[in-house]
XYZ file of C-alpha atoms in Angstrom:
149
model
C 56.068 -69.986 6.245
C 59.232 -68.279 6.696
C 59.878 -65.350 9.054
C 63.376 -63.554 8.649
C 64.654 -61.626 11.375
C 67.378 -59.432 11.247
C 68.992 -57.345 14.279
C 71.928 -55.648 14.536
C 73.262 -55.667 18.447
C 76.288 -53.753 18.265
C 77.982 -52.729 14.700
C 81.553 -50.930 14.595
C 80.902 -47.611 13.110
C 82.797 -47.999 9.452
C 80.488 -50.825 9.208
C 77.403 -48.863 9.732
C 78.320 -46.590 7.476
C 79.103 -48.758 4.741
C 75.857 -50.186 4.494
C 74.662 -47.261 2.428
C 72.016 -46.862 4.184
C 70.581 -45.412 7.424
C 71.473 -48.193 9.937
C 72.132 -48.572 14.062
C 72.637 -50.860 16.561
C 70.966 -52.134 20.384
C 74.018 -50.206 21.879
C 73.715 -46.799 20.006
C 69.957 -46.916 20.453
C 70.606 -47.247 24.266
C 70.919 -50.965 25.530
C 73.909 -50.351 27.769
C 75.323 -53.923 27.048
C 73.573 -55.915 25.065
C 73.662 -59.575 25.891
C 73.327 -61.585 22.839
C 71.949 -64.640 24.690
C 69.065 -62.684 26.152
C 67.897 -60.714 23.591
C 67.581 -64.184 21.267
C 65.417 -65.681 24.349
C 63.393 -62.620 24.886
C 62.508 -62.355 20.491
C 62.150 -65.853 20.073
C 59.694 -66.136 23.763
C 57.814 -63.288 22.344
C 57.701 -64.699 18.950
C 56.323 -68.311 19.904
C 53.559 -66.130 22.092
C 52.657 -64.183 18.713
C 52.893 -67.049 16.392
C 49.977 -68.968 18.589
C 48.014 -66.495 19.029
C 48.242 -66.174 15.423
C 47.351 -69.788 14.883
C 44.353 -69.562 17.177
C 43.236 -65.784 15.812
C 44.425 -65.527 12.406
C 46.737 -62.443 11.191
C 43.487 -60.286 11.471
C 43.892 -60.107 15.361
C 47.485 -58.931 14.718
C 46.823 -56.654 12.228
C 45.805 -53.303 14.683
C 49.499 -53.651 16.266
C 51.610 -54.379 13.097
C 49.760 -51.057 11.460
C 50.620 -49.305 14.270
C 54.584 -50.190 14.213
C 54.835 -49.972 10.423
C 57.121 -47.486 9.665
C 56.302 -47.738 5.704
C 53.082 -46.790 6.109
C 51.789 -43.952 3.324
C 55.816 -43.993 2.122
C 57.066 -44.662 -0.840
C 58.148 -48.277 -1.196
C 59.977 -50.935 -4.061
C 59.127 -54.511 -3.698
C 60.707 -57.419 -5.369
C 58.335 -60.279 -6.532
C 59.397 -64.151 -6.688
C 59.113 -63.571 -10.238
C 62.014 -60.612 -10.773
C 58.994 -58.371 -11.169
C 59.464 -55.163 -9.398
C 55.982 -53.323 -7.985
C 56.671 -49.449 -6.924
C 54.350 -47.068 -5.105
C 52.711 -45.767 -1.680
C 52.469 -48.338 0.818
C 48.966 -48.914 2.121
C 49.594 -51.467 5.211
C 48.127 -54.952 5.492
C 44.981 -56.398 4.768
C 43.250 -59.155 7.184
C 45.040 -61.705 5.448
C 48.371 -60.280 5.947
C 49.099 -59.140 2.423
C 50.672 -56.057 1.723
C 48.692 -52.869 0.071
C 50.814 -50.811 -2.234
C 49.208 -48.413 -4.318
C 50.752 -48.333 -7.661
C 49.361 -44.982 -9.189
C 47.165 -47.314 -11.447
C 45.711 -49.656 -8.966
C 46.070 -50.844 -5.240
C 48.163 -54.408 -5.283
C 47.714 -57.006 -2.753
C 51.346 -58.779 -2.447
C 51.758 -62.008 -0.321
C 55.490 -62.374 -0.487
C 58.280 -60.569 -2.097
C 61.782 -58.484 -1.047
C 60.292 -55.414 0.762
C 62.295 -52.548 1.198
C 61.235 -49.748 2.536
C 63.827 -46.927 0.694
C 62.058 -44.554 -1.564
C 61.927 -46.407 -4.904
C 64.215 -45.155 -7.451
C 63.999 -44.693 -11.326
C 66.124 -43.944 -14.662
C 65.879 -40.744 -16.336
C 67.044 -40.726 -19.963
C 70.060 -41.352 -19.579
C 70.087 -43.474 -16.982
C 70.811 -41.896 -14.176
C 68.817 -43.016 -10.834
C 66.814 -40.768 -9.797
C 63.910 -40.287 -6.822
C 60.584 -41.867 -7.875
C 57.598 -39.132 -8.804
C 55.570 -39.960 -5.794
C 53.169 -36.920 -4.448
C 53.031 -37.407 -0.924
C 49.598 -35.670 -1.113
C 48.175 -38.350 -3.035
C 44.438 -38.765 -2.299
C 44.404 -42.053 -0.211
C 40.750 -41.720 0.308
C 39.997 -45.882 0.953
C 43.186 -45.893 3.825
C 41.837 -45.841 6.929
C 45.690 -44.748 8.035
C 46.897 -46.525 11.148
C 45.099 -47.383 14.004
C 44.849 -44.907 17.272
């Protein structure tokens, strides 16, 4: 498996606002000087703890806390298949086996590994224009149990 990790510590400002996106940094979300050193020994001690627990547990014991942190959760998402293949809809969380639920507006898809991001998907109008994807936010979502409490 592969597990990217990315983390922004501290970002000059035109950069942040060239990303096109909304981004931030460790110092503008309050770390008072952030210590690169640390930080990396602090993610990757916490990560080695996760990673055997998940070896001994299985992503099922995980699931409960990565549902609760998931800030995707009944959003609009796009997602990026190995194959080019491009799957659009409400996110749903994770399943016990760690595979992403998106709900398509056809059917719910279980995907194991893709590009995830987490911006409202975008489509073409006639003339091909980007526009905002025709997601209801009400959607009935009757088989999500939502995030755990």
């Amino acid at each position: 498996a592969i597990i990217g990790i990315g983390l922004n510590v501290r970002v000059p400002p035109a950069a942040l606002q060239s990303v096109g996106q909304p981004a931030t940094d460790l110092a503008r979300a309050g770390l008072a000087d952030p210590d690169r050193n640390a930080i990396l020994a602090a993610l990757l001690s916490e990560l080695a703890s996760t990673l055997a627990r998940f070896e001994r547990e299985g992503f099922s014991a995980l699931r409960p806390q990565w549902q609760a942190h998931s800030a995707g959760h009944r959003k609009p998402v796009r997602v990026v298949l190995p194959d080019g293949d491009v799957v659009r809809g409400r996110m749903l969380g994770v399943d016990d086996q760690g595979a992403l639920r998106i709900d398509t507006g056809e059917a719910v898809r279980r995907i194991f590994s893709g590009e995830f991001d987490p911006r409202p998907p975008r489509s073409q109008d006639a003339g091909g224009r980007s526009r905002q994807a025709d997601l209801d936010p009400a959607a009935d979502l009757a088989d999500d149990p939502g995030p755990p409490r």
